[in-house]
Short mmCIF file of C-alpha atoms in Angstrom, two decimals:
data_model
loop_
_atom_site.label_atom_id
_atom_site.label_comp_id
_atom_site.label_asym_id
_atom_site.label_seq_id
_atom_site.Cartn_x
_atom_site.Cartn_y
_atom_site.Cartn_z
CA UNK A 23 24.66 18.10 20.05
CA UNK A 24 26.41 20.48 17.67
CA UNK A 25 24.67 23.77 16.91
CA UNK A 26 25.48 27.20 15.59
CA UNK A 27 24.07 30.06 17.66
CA UNK A 28 23.42 33.50 16.29
CA UNK A 29 20.91 36.30 16.11
CA UNK A 30 19.08 34.62 13.21
CA UNK A 31 20.18 30.99 13.15
CA UNK A 32 20.13 28.22 15.69
CA UNK A 33 20.67 25.16 13.57
CA UNK A 34 21.06 21.62 14.85
CA UNK A 35 23.80 19.71 13.04
CA UNK A 36 23.19 16.44 14.87
CA UNK A 37 25.92 14.29 16.38
CA UNK A 38 28.17 11.39 15.48
CA UNK A 39 25.26 8.96 15.91
CA UNK A 40 22.51 10.73 13.99
CA UNK A 41 22.34 13.77 11.73
CA UNK A 42 18.75 14.37 12.91
CA UNK A 43 18.55 13.09 16.51
CA UNK A 44 14.92 14.15 16.86
CA UNK A 45 13.95 11.73 14.08
CA UNK A 46 16.09 8.81 15.21
CA UNK A 47 13.13 6.44 15.68
CA UNK A 48 11.90 7.15 12.14
CA UNK A 49 15.46 6.75 10.87
CA UNK A 50 15.90 3.37 12.58
CA UNK A 51 12.64 2.11 11.04
CA UNK A 52 14.04 2.90 7.60
CA UNK A 53 16.61 0.18 8.19
CA UNK A 54 14.08 -2.50 9.10
CA UNK A 55 13.06 -4.89 6.33
CA UNK A 56 9.89 -5.87 8.21
CA UNK A 57 8.69 -2.27 8.50
CA UNK A 58 9.47 -1.47 4.89
CA UNK A 59 7.96 -4.74 3.70
CA UNK A 60 4.64 -3.94 5.35
CA UNK A 61 4.62 -0.43 3.91
CA UNK A 62 5.40 -1.58 0.36
CA UNK A 63 3.34 -4.81 0.36
CA UNK A 64 6.40 -6.99 -0.20
CA UNK A 65 4.54 -10.19 0.76
CA UNK A 66 2.59 -10.15 -2.50
CA UNK A 67 4.22 -12.14 -5.29
CA UNK A 68 2.89 -9.78 -7.96
CA UNK A 69 5.23 -6.99 -6.79
CA UNK A 70 7.82 -8.92 -4.76
CA UNK A 71 10.43 -8.74 -7.51
CA UNK A 72 10.12 -4.96 -7.69
CA UNK A 73 9.61 -4.08 -4.05
CA UNK A 74 12.26 -6.25 -2.38
CA UNK A 75 15.19 -4.70 -4.30
CA UNK A 76 13.73 -1.29 -3.43
CA UNK A 77 13.70 -2.23 0.24
CA UNK A 78 17.33 -3.33 0.01
CA UNK A 79 18.25 0.02 -1.56
CA UNK A 80 16.52 1.91 1.24
CA UNK A 81 18.30 -0.19 3.87
CA UNK A 82 21.67 0.25 2.17
CA UNK A 83 21.25 4.00 1.81
CA UNK A 84 20.07 4.33 5.41
CA UNK A 85 23.21 2.54 6.54
CA UNK A 86 25.32 4.98 4.50
CA UNK A 87 23.63 7.94 6.18
CA UNK A 88 24.14 6.33 9.59
CA UNK A 89 27.88 6.04 8.91
CA UNK A 90 27.93 9.52 7.40
CA UNK A 91 27.03 11.00 10.80
CA UNK A 92 30.49 10.02 12.11
CA UNK A 93 32.42 10.83 8.91
CA UNK A 94 35.16 13.20 10.09
CA UNK A 95 36.45 13.76 6.55
CA UNK A 96 33.44 16.05 5.96
CA UNK A 97 32.33 19.06 7.94
CA UNK A 98 28.80 19.05 9.46
CA UNK A 99 27.25 20.97 6.55
CA UNK A 100 28.78 18.63 3.99
CA UNK A 101 27.34 15.63 5.81
CA UNK A 102 23.83 17.04 5.54
CA UNK A 103 24.36 17.93 1.88
CA UNK A 104 25.47 14.39 1.08
CA UNK A 105 22.54 12.97 3.05
CA UNK A 106 20.16 15.23 1.11
CA UNK A 107 21.61 13.99 -2.19
CA UNK A 108 21.12 10.38 -1.08
CA UNK A 109 17.54 11.16 -0.03
CA UNK A 110 16.81 12.72 -3.42
CA UNK A 111 18.08 9.60 -5.17
CA UNK A 112 15.79 7.39 -3.09
CA UNK A 113 12.93 9.84 -3.62
CA UNK A 114 13.19 9.51 -7.40
CA UNK A 115 13.67 5.76 -7.12
CA UNK A 116 10.58 5.31 -4.95
CA UNK A 117 8.46 7.40 -7.31
CA UNK A 118 9.46 5.16 -10.20
CA UNK A 119 8.68 2.08 -8.13
CA UNK A 120 5.31 3.58 -7.16
CA UNK A 121 4.37 4.03 -10.81
CA UNK A 122 5.41 0.49 -11.73
CA UNK A 123 3.48 -0.99 -8.81
CA UNK A 124 0.43 1.15 -9.65
CA UNK A 125 0.44 -0.23 -13.18
CA UNK A 126 0.63 -3.80 -11.91
CA UNK A 127 -2.22 -3.23 -9.46
CA UNK A 128 -4.41 -1.66 -12.15
CA UNK A 129 -3.80 -4.56 -14.53
CA UNK A 130 -4.46 -7.18 -11.86
CA UNK A 131 -7.71 -5.59 -10.76
CA UNK A 132 -8.98 -5.09 -14.32
CA UNK A 133 -8.12 -8.64 -15.33
CA UNK A 134 -9.68 -10.13 -12.20
CA UNK A 135 -12.88 -8.10 -12.53
CA UNK A 136 -13.22 -9.21 -16.15
CA UNK A 137 -12.82 -12.86 -15.14
CA UNK A 138 -15.32 -12.54 -12.30
CA UNK A 139 -17.86 -10.85 -14.57
CA UNK A 140 -17.59 -13.62 -17.16
CA UNK A 141 -18.79 -16.13 -14.60
CA UNK A 142 -20.85 -14.19 -12.05
CA UNK A 143 -22.03 -11.25 -14.13
CA UNK A 144 -25.75 -10.68 -14.61
CA UNK A 145 -27.33 -12.42 -17.63
CA UNK A 146 -30.04 -10.33 -19.26
CA UNK A 147 -32.14 -13.36 -20.22
CA UNK A 148 -32.22 -14.57 -16.61
CA UNK A 149 -34.11 -11.58 -15.23
CA UNK A 150 -37.24 -13.54 -14.34
CA UNK A 151 -35.16 -16.15 -12.54
CA UNK A 152 -33.36 -13.50 -10.49
CA UNK A 153 -36.73 -12.01 -9.46
CA UNK A 154 -37.96 -15.43 -8.36
CA UNK A 155 -34.71 -16.01 -6.53
CA UNK A 156 -35.01 -12.69 -4.67
CA UNK A 157 -38.46 -13.70 -3.46
CA UNK A 158 -37.20 -17.10 -2.36
CA UNK A 159 -34.31 -15.48 -0.47
CA UNK A 160 -36.76 -13.21 1.39
CA UNK A 161 -39.05 -16.12 2.26
CA UNK A 162 -36.36 -18.56 3.35
CA UNK A 163 -33.59 -16.39 4.77
CA UNK A 164 -35.31 -15.40 8.00
CA UNK A 165 -33.26 -17.59 10.31
CA UNK A 166 -29.94 -19.43 10.48
CA UNK A 167 -31.36 -22.61 8.96
CA UNK A 168 -32.80 -20.68 6.04
CA UNK A 169 -29.54 -18.82 5.40
CA UNK A 170 -27.72 -22.14 5.47
CA UNK A 171 -30.10 -23.44 2.80
CA UNK A 172 -29.39 -20.39 0.64
CA UNK A 173 -25.65 -20.78 1.10
CA UNK A 174 -25.85 -24.40 -0.01
CA UNK A 175 -28.01 -23.49 -3.01
CA UNK A 176 -25.66 -20.81 -4.32
CA UNK A 177 -22.76 -23.27 -4.18
CA UNK A 178 -24.70 -25.62 -6.46
CA UNK A 179 -26.57 -23.29 -8.82
CA UNK A 180 -24.75 -20.58 -10.79
CA UNK A 181 -27.90 -18.57 -11.51
CA UNK A 182 -28.71 -18.32 -7.81
CA UNK A 183 -25.08 -17.43 -7.16
CA UNK A 184 -25.31 -14.62 -9.72
CA UNK A 185 -28.49 -13.34 -8.08
CA UNK A 186 -26.90 -13.12 -4.62
CA UNK A 187 -23.59 -11.76 -5.91
CA UNK A 188 -25.18 -8.89 -7.85
CA UNK A 189 -28.52 -8.34 -6.17
CA UNK A 190 -29.27 -5.45 -3.78
CA UNK A 191 -29.14 -6.85 -0.25
CA UNK A 192 -32.21 -4.89 0.88
CA UNK A 193 -34.37 -6.53 -1.80
CA UNK A 194 -33.08 -9.96 -0.82
CA UNK A 195 -33.59 -9.28 2.88
CA UNK A 196 -29.93 -9.78 3.83
CA UNK A 197 -28.02 -7.82 6.41
CA UNK A 198 -24.80 -6.13 5.28
CA UNK A 199 -22.45 -8.63 6.94
CA UNK A 200 -24.50 -11.59 5.76
CA UNK A 201 -24.44 -10.39 2.19
CA UNK A 202 -20.68 -9.72 2.25
CA UNK A 203 -20.05 -13.20 3.67
CA UNK A 204 -22.24 -14.82 1.01
CA UNK A 205 -20.59 -12.89 -1.82
CA UNK A 206 -17.16 -13.95 -0.62
CA UNK A 207 -18.26 -17.58 -0.36
CA UNK A 208 -19.74 -17.45 -3.87
CA UNK A 209 -16.56 -15.92 -5.28
CA UNK A 210 -14.36 -18.52 -3.63
CA UNK A 211 -16.56 -21.30 -5.04
CA UNK A 212 -17.06 -20.06 -8.61
CA UNK A 213 -14.08 -17.74 -9.32
CA UNK A 214 -11.50 -18.63 -6.69
CA UNK A 215 -8.39 -17.60 -8.63
CA UNK A 216 -9.90 -14.37 -9.95
CA UNK A 217 -11.15 -13.44 -6.48
CA UNK A 218 -7.72 -14.02 -4.97
CA UNK A 219 -6.15 -11.91 -7.72
CA UNK A 220 -8.65 -9.12 -7.15
CA UNK A 221 -7.93 -9.00 -3.43
CA UNK A 222 -4.19 -9.02 -4.00
CA UNK A 223 -4.53 -6.23 -6.56
CA UNK A 224 -6.58 -4.18 -4.10
CA UNK A 225 -4.04 -4.76 -1.31
CA UNK A 226 -1.19 -3.69 -3.58
CA UNK A 227 -3.20 -0.65 -4.67
CA UNK A 228 -3.76 0.27 -1.02
CA UNK A 229 0.00 0.17 -0.39
CA UNK A 230 0.49 3.01 -2.89
CA UNK A 231 -0.72 5.48 -0.26
CA UNK A 232 2.38 4.62 1.83
CA UNK A 233 4.91 5.84 -0.72
CA UNK A 234 4.68 9.60 -0.17
CA UNK A 235 4.78 9.35 3.66
CA UNK A 236 7.79 7.04 3.31
CA UNK A 237 9.52 9.55 1.06
CA UNK A 238 8.75 12.22 3.65
CA UNK A 239 10.28 10.07 6.39
CA UNK A 240 13.45 9.64 4.34
CA UNK A 241 13.91 13.39 3.83
CA UNK A 242 12.95 14.18 7.42
CA UNK A 243 15.20 11.56 9.04
CA UNK A 244 18.23 11.80 6.76
CA UNK A 245 19.12 15.49 7.01
CA UNK A 246 18.13 18.84 8.48
CA UNK A 247 17.07 21.26 5.70
CA UNK A 248 17.80 24.19 7.99
CA UNK A 249 21.50 23.35 7.83
CA UNK A 250 21.42 23.51 4.05
CA UNK A 251 19.34 26.70 4.05
CA UNK A 252 21.84 28.35 6.37
CA UNK A 253 24.70 27.20 4.16
CA UNK A 254 23.02 28.75 1.11
CA UNK A 255 22.14 31.95 2.98
CA UNK A 256 25.67 32.53 4.25
CA UNK A 257 27.53 31.56 1.08
CA UNK A 258 29.90 34.24 -0.18
CA UNK A 259 30.58 34.38 -3.91
CA UNK A 260 34.23 35.20 -4.64
#
């Protein structure tokens, strides 16, 4: 491994396989479509057209940096400078993609929640029916047979479905898991498309937290900033 030794600097330049050998595993992952696809939620059709080209750009740039490590037409410092420039381009590109994906996720979630509310939202004039329903849930839902009866009822009656979907589980006598399962079943029965859209929007929104760590991996695996700092520190203006 190439290095410059001195009283102040001991900088690793890498080798002809990797500019940052200590981050080779992270570097190799940047070339894997499967890894990048998971990080950027590429399986979702709502962002597929944006994310897949981004993944291809990351893979292509990673391959350039891999070949750059053995580029004898540049000295070691120049290789790291070029790799840094490539990382900065991807950095800016990923930030733009992040913002576009965030906008799509926000729109999907808002639209889905509006659609769900139109069907399953509480109706002010049904208050007395919800109260009666809560009491019936408490009386009937004490065993598996009773819960099965409730599940069947909410598939047939929208008012009962609204009561379960919006009601506090403690008042209805449901456990947390039971209530979550019932809400999901109600949504799939009454607002299937909107529920699917909401869950996709939430999954895409969750993927946004992967962008900054991915950007960090690109900078950390592409080049050694210490090489560039040393180059700047030892530059002589003539």
